[in-house]
């Protein structure tokens, strides 16, 4: 069985300007990162464009170096912490402790910066704490928010799960009071679903009055950034929360992939941001990269999917070698190795020609060959976006 793919002439491709993904069907470019563990060229300010009411405006989000370390540790963690490895959890905890030991906003509960809607990015114990956490926090396709309004006649803290713009949301509210400069006391007292297709709210079936102490708790804000954009809180049940008011483009891309909404626009934004920052020519980074999204759905043939990089992991070595690795079943793996040769500023000629089914120390060779041009569209130490076989767009995250 042989797979042969003829690539387009690269000379014409190199002279073409970038065309936004959302404005065409299929054409993109790719820019690549440094090794997965590299911290070179670390940024502290993200500039991007957003469109509201037909007006184009540039929005800037600034982070300190310790804040960037936390965000870097969180990139790629799924389920807001539920699926995190021990290594990932340790990295997040180190970054959290560093920020908690730094000088954030003093007495955050008395600051106006704590007011507003916060998006939950990470929690250490999604299976505990409030009823809303136990049910929804670990689901990536839902956005989870916390609203904090303390400087009103009716101080409240509310947890919100947004299912989608088309479906609606669940809001669980609590009466709140400030105990000191860091601690908020709360008691859940009402909750309801707001569905877009219904003209009324549907009560959430939790009898808060009968829960007694279970409906009460406290929340300490252990770090609040001076920009009012990043917050770390710890709850009475030992849970750690990381929340942001505004997320940066990579976070929005991962969120879009989880929800399945706005992926092309998020890719566009990230690539355009990369171009406006004036980075030098990218290089393909070594490391182990997990595929999390592609612009083409899988076919009925798992072997064809695996050979085209539509499944599993991609391992890149600094000696110009590349491997596709896909777990099949019962310890069996599909492995396909090849070589990469740089042929342009952001282009690579890829030849995959050594395929096998691996089971322990044994391998069954498969005669396959796949040739294509890899174009790097975006890359850093955590995320890589590329265009490869048949102009398919791939999004990978670095896992090693």
C-alpha positions as MATLAB code, in Angstrom:
seq = 'XXXXXXXXXXXXXXXXXXXXXXXXXXXXXXXXXXXXXXXXXXXXXXXXXXXXXXXXXXXXXXXXXXXXXXXXXXXXXXXXXXXXXXXXXXXXXXXXXXXXXXXXXXXXXXXXXXXXXXXXXXXXXXXXXXXXXXXXXXXXXXXXXXXXXXXXXXXXXXXXXXXXXXXXXXXXXXXXXXXXXXXXXXXXXXXXXXXXXXXXXXXXXXXXXXXXXXXXXXXXXXXXXXXXXXXXXXXXXXXXXXXXXXXXXXXXXXXXXXXXXXXXXXXXXXXXXXXXXXXXXXXXXXXXXXXXXXXXXXXXXXXXXXXXXXXXXXXXXXXXXXXXXXXXXXXXXXXXXXXXXXXXXXXXXXXXXXXXXXXXXXXXXXXXXXXXXXXXXXXXXXXXXXXXXXXXXXXXXXXX';
ca = [
       0.000    0.000    0.000;
       1.523    3.304   -1.037;
       0.513    6.869   -0.358;
       2.089    9.500   -2.577;
       1.219   13.194   -2.413;
       2.644   15.719   -4.852;
       3.322   19.159   -3.367;
       2.661   22.494   -5.036;
       5.521   24.617   -6.383;
       6.996   26.410   -3.392;
       8.405   29.373   -5.288;
       4.970   30.916   -5.853;
       3.865   30.248   -2.289;
       6.799   32.103   -0.785;
       5.914   35.319   -2.590;
       2.279   35.350   -1.525;
       1.137   37.638    1.353;
      -0.839   36.168    4.221;
      -4.583   35.882    3.542;
      -6.861   35.661    6.584;
      -8.183   32.157    7.232;
     -11.698   33.460    7.824;
     -11.852   35.181    4.444;
     -10.945   32.206    2.234;
     -11.357   28.465    2.186;
      -8.154   26.719    3.036;
      -5.138   29.001    2.482;
      -2.944   29.897    5.438;
       0.664   30.223    6.557;
       2.528   28.885    9.539;
       5.168   30.261   11.884;
       7.035   28.038   14.287;
       8.371   28.074   17.829;
      11.523   27.324   19.698;
      12.064   24.127   21.692;
       9.131   23.353   23.952;
      11.013   24.235   27.105;
      12.464   27.477   25.758;
      11.625   30.811   27.376;
      13.410   32.965   24.798;
      11.478   35.858   23.265;
       8.955   35.777   26.056;
       6.373   38.546   25.691;
       4.807   40.685   28.308;
       2.264   42.506   26.213;
      -0.278   41.125   23.794;
      -1.762   43.450   21.197;
      -4.676   42.343   19.070;
      -7.644   43.735   17.244;
     -11.246   43.281   18.161;
     -14.379   44.348   16.372;
     -17.307   45.811   18.246;
     -20.266   47.566   16.673;
     -18.406   47.730   13.397;
     -15.472   49.643   14.891;
     -11.938   48.297   14.710;
      -9.889   48.935   17.791;
      -6.601   47.705   19.197;
      -6.667   46.226   22.662;
      -3.587   45.661   24.786;
      -3.179   43.281   27.680;
      -0.068   43.576   29.814;
       1.381   40.947   32.124;
       4.400   40.867   34.403;
       7.001   38.123   33.996;
       5.610   36.018   36.909;
       2.105   36.385   35.442;
       3.384   35.221   32.065;
       4.953   32.191   33.780;
       1.539   31.232   35.167;
      -0.203   31.691   31.823;
       2.490   29.623   30.089;
       1.983   26.854   32.643;
      -1.769   26.881   31.989;
      -1.600   26.780   28.173;
      -2.702   23.368   26.950;
      -4.281   22.149   30.204;
      -7.734   20.788   29.449;
     -10.826   20.696   31.626;
      -9.611   23.764   33.567;
      -7.321   21.415   35.484;
      -9.285   18.174   35.495;
      -7.027   16.534   32.879;
      -3.752   18.061   34.051;
      -0.745   15.825   34.586;
       1.249   15.866   37.803;
       3.997   17.764   36.020;
       1.526   20.398   34.777;
      -0.065   20.782   38.216;
       3.346   21.246   39.812;
       4.268   23.927   37.273;
       1.006   25.787   37.893;
       1.390   25.567   41.679;
       4.940   26.949   41.516;
       3.770   29.876   39.384;
       0.796   30.485   41.701;
       2.984   30.496   44.787;
       5.414   32.911   43.141;
       2.604   35.368   42.441;
       1.098   34.939   45.892;
       4.468   35.852   47.349;
       4.800   38.933   45.159;
       3.258   42.351   45.609;
      -0.169   42.306   44.062;
      -2.920   44.791   44.873;
      -3.053   45.192   48.678;
      -6.419   44.493   50.328;
      -7.947   43.257   47.029;
     -11.491   42.947   48.403;
     -11.492   46.709   49.012;
     -10.245   47.492   45.505;
     -12.488   48.358   42.584;
     -10.244   46.137   40.418;
     -11.871   43.004   41.846;
     -15.288   44.113   40.610;
     -16.676   42.654   37.389;
     -16.898   39.407   35.428;
     -13.986   36.967   35.624;
     -13.430   33.921   33.428;
     -12.345   30.769   35.235;
      -9.153   29.476   33.607;
      -8.051   26.827   36.084;
      -9.071   25.143   39.318;
      -7.150   22.536   41.269;
     -10.141   20.562   42.495;
     -12.977   20.732   39.935;
     -14.833   17.848   41.584;
     -15.439   19.710   44.855;
     -16.660   23.068   46.151;
     -19.846   24.616   44.804;
     -22.647   22.719   43.041;
     -21.844   24.519   39.812;
     -18.256   23.221   39.911;
     -19.212   19.618   40.526;
     -21.358   19.565   37.404;
     -19.848   21.846   34.792;
     -16.315   23.107   35.496;
     -14.474   20.199   33.874;
     -16.345   20.559   30.556;
     -14.147   22.505   28.131;
     -16.975   23.344   25.741;
     -18.632   25.520   28.435;
     -17.256   28.877   29.536;
     -17.314   29.426   33.292;
     -17.360   32.895   34.834;
     -17.488   34.474   38.270;
     -19.062   37.867   38.831;
     -17.909   39.842   41.859;
     -19.842   42.942   42.905;
     -19.034   44.022   46.462;
     -19.385   47.794   46.304;
     -23.169   47.823   45.937;
     -26.224   47.838   48.187;
     -26.633   44.118   47.461;
     -23.090   42.620   47.459;
     -22.990   39.372   45.517;
     -20.692   36.742   44.064;
     -22.164   34.703   41.229;
     -20.903   31.647   39.336;
     -22.007   31.408   35.716;
     -21.797   28.582   33.205;
     -22.314   29.760   29.643;
     -23.312   26.795   27.493;
     -23.272   28.753   24.221;
     -24.702   31.929   22.713;
     -27.498   29.868   21.163;
     -28.441   27.884   24.280;
     -27.943   30.201   27.254;
     -26.433   29.965   30.730;
     -26.801   28.866   34.335;
     -26.259   31.456   37.057;
     -25.767   30.534   40.723;
     -25.824   33.568   43.029;
     -24.591   34.105   46.562;
     -25.033   36.892   49.074;
     -21.555   38.217   49.866;
     -19.816   40.240   52.553;
     -16.226   41.357   53.081;
     -14.561   39.946   56.187;
     -11.172   41.593   55.639;
      -8.858   42.781   52.870;
      -8.604   39.321   51.338;
     -11.631   37.261   52.401;
     -15.151   37.274   51.006;
     -17.868   35.427   52.898;
     -20.754   34.096   50.818;
     -23.973   32.106   51.016;
     -25.654   30.670   47.931;
     -29.317   31.647   47.870;
     -30.653   31.364   44.315;
     -29.904   29.903   40.898;
     -31.607   29.621   37.540;
     -31.119   28.602   33.916;
     -31.621   31.318   31.289;
     -32.320   29.626   27.971;
     -32.403   31.652   24.771;
     -35.401   29.724   23.510;
     -37.538   30.358   26.633;
     -39.011   33.707   27.742;
     -38.622   32.791   31.433;
     -35.930   31.445   33.763;
     -35.894   27.818   34.910;
     -34.989   27.344   38.609;
     -31.864   25.306   39.317;
     -32.987   22.287   41.410;
     -30.815   22.834   44.487;
     -32.585   23.629   47.797;
     -30.020   26.101   49.159;
     -32.052   26.788   52.314;
     -31.936   23.117   53.229;
     -28.203   22.789   52.647;
     -27.305   24.709   55.785;
     -23.553   25.163   56.137;
     -22.995   23.477   52.771;
     -24.384   26.582   51.071;
     -21.898   28.817   52.871;
     -18.214   29.409   52.362;
     -15.417   31.882   51.975;
     -13.066   32.931   49.199;
      -9.629   34.442   49.753;
      -8.071   36.530   47.001;
      -4.388   35.716   47.347;
      -3.270   37.686   44.285;
      -4.845   40.480   42.244;
      -2.814   42.006   39.429;
      -2.317   45.769   39.295;
      -3.959   45.758   35.864;
      -7.051   44.115   37.355;
      -6.848   41.359   34.748;
      -5.524   38.347   36.691;
      -6.744   36.963   40.010;
      -5.830   33.969   42.158;
      -8.257   32.857   44.849;
      -8.386   29.992   47.326;
     -11.662   28.632   48.685;
     -12.732   27.150   52.001;
     -12.617   23.609   50.564;
      -8.980   23.860   49.551;
      -9.635   24.760   45.936;
      -7.336   27.132   44.046;
      -8.834   29.259   41.276;
      -7.107   31.204   38.501;
      -9.337   33.765   36.797;
      -8.885   36.445   34.140;
     -11.014   39.318   32.932;
      -9.403   39.284   29.496;
      -7.711   36.316   27.891;
      -4.843   36.509   25.435;
      -5.063   35.193   21.838;
      -3.612   31.726   22.496;
      -6.084   31.165   25.304;
      -8.938   32.252   23.049;
      -7.792   29.829   20.350;
      -7.788   26.914   22.791;
     -11.190   27.970   24.100;
     -12.537   28.191   20.539;
     -11.241   24.694   19.758;
     -12.909   23.338   22.906;
     -16.259   24.912   22.071;
     -16.009   24.415   18.305;
     -16.990   28.039   17.709;
     -14.834   30.801   16.169;
     -11.771   28.637   15.482;
     -10.878   30.196   12.135;
     -11.202   33.703   13.557;
      -9.014   32.795   16.544;
      -6.352   31.355   14.214;
      -6.504   34.508   12.110;
      -6.029   36.701   15.164;
      -3.033   34.763   16.420;
      -1.278   34.714   13.052;
      -1.912   38.420   12.445;
      -0.609   39.203   15.926;
       2.553   37.255   15.177;
       3.100   39.262   11.990;
       2.622   42.643   13.672;
       5.178   41.902   16.402;
       8.025   41.816   13.868;
       9.471   38.446   14.868;
      12.380   37.021   12.924;
      12.058   34.054   10.612;
      10.769   31.051   12.567;
      12.415   27.665   12.855;
      10.760   24.302   13.357;
      11.079   23.365   17.016;
      11.944   19.961   18.325;
       9.695   18.342   20.884;
       6.598   16.178   21.255;
       3.444   17.831   19.914;
      -0.148   16.680   20.397;
      -2.672   17.367   17.636;
      -5.739   19.141   19.059;
      -7.448   20.373   15.868;
      -7.287   20.161   12.094;
      -9.333   21.787    9.347;
     -10.173   18.395    7.859;
     -12.233   15.770    9.610;
     -10.987   12.224    9.806;
     -11.861    9.756    7.056;
     -13.160    6.203    7.491;
      -9.629    4.835    7.212;
      -7.690    5.211   10.466;
      -4.495    4.219    8.619;
      -4.925    7.062    6.153;
      -5.722    9.469    9.007;
      -2.603    8.415   10.886;
      -0.381    8.675    7.808;
      -1.663   12.187    7.080;
      -1.068   13.429   10.627;
      -4.775   13.695   11.449;
      -4.377   11.711   14.654;
      -2.043   11.389   17.604;
       1.326   12.971   18.233;
       4.110   14.462   16.168;
       7.693   14.161   17.384;
      10.384   16.384   15.892;
      14.119   15.974   16.461;
      16.836   18.538   15.822;
      18.552   16.207   13.344;
      15.829   16.742   10.759;
      13.780   13.673   11.642;
      10.036   13.590   12.301;
       7.681   10.874   13.552;
       3.909   10.418   13.664;
       2.844    8.282   16.631;
      -0.735    7.074   17.144;
      -2.030    4.811   19.929;
      -4.268    2.157   18.371;
      -5.459   -0.363   20.969;
      -4.106   -2.797   23.561;
      -0.576   -1.425   23.456;
      -0.374   -1.290   19.661;
       0.893    1.907   18.047;
       1.177    3.227   14.517;
       4.548    4.810   13.843;
       5.644    6.671   10.713;
       9.048    8.305   10.494;
      10.469   10.660    7.914;
      12.715   13.633    7.339;
      12.282   17.402    7.128;
      14.391   19.704    4.976;
      13.994   23.462    5.170;
      13.265   24.890    1.733;
      12.209   28.474    2.468;
      11.750   31.061    5.184;
       8.787   29.222    6.655;
       8.544   26.166    4.414;
       9.800   22.608    4.836;
       9.852   19.631    2.495;
       8.572   16.594    4.399;
       9.003   12.968    3.326;
       7.333   10.287    5.464;
       8.449    6.834    4.293;
       9.058    4.486    7.230;
       5.765    3.170    8.617;
       5.036    0.289   10.961;
       2.602   -1.129   13.491;
       4.498   -1.372   16.793;
       3.713   -3.771   19.614;
       6.290   -3.825   22.399;
       9.676   -4.717   20.913;
       8.130   -5.951   17.659;
       7.135   -4.050   14.538;
       5.209   -4.906   11.369;
       6.412   -2.700    8.480;
       3.897   -1.040    6.149;
       4.845    0.239    2.715;
       3.690    3.867    2.677;
       5.083    7.153    1.444;
       3.733   10.656    1.967;
       5.415   13.782    0.596;
       4.188   17.333    1.215;
       5.239   20.884    2.009;
       4.883   22.042    5.608;
       4.272   25.752    6.051;
       4.686   27.317    9.477;
       1.962   29.803   10.343;
       2.510   30.461   14.042;
       4.659   28.990   16.758;
       5.892   29.493   20.284;
       6.985   27.145   23.048;
       3.396   26.001   23.655;
       1.357   26.191   20.444;
       2.090   25.559   16.799;
      -0.152   26.200   13.798;
       0.836   24.732   10.434;
      -0.434   24.014    6.943;
       0.539   20.619    5.642;
      -0.744   17.736    3.567;
      -3.509   18.819    1.124;
      -3.411   22.358    2.624;
      -4.891   21.046    5.872;
      -4.443   23.391    8.830;
      -3.138   21.757   12.028;
      -3.006   23.054   15.602;
      -0.606   21.266   17.965;
       0.297   21.856   21.603;
       3.671   20.914   23.041;
       3.445   18.181   25.677;
       7.145   17.403   26.252;
];
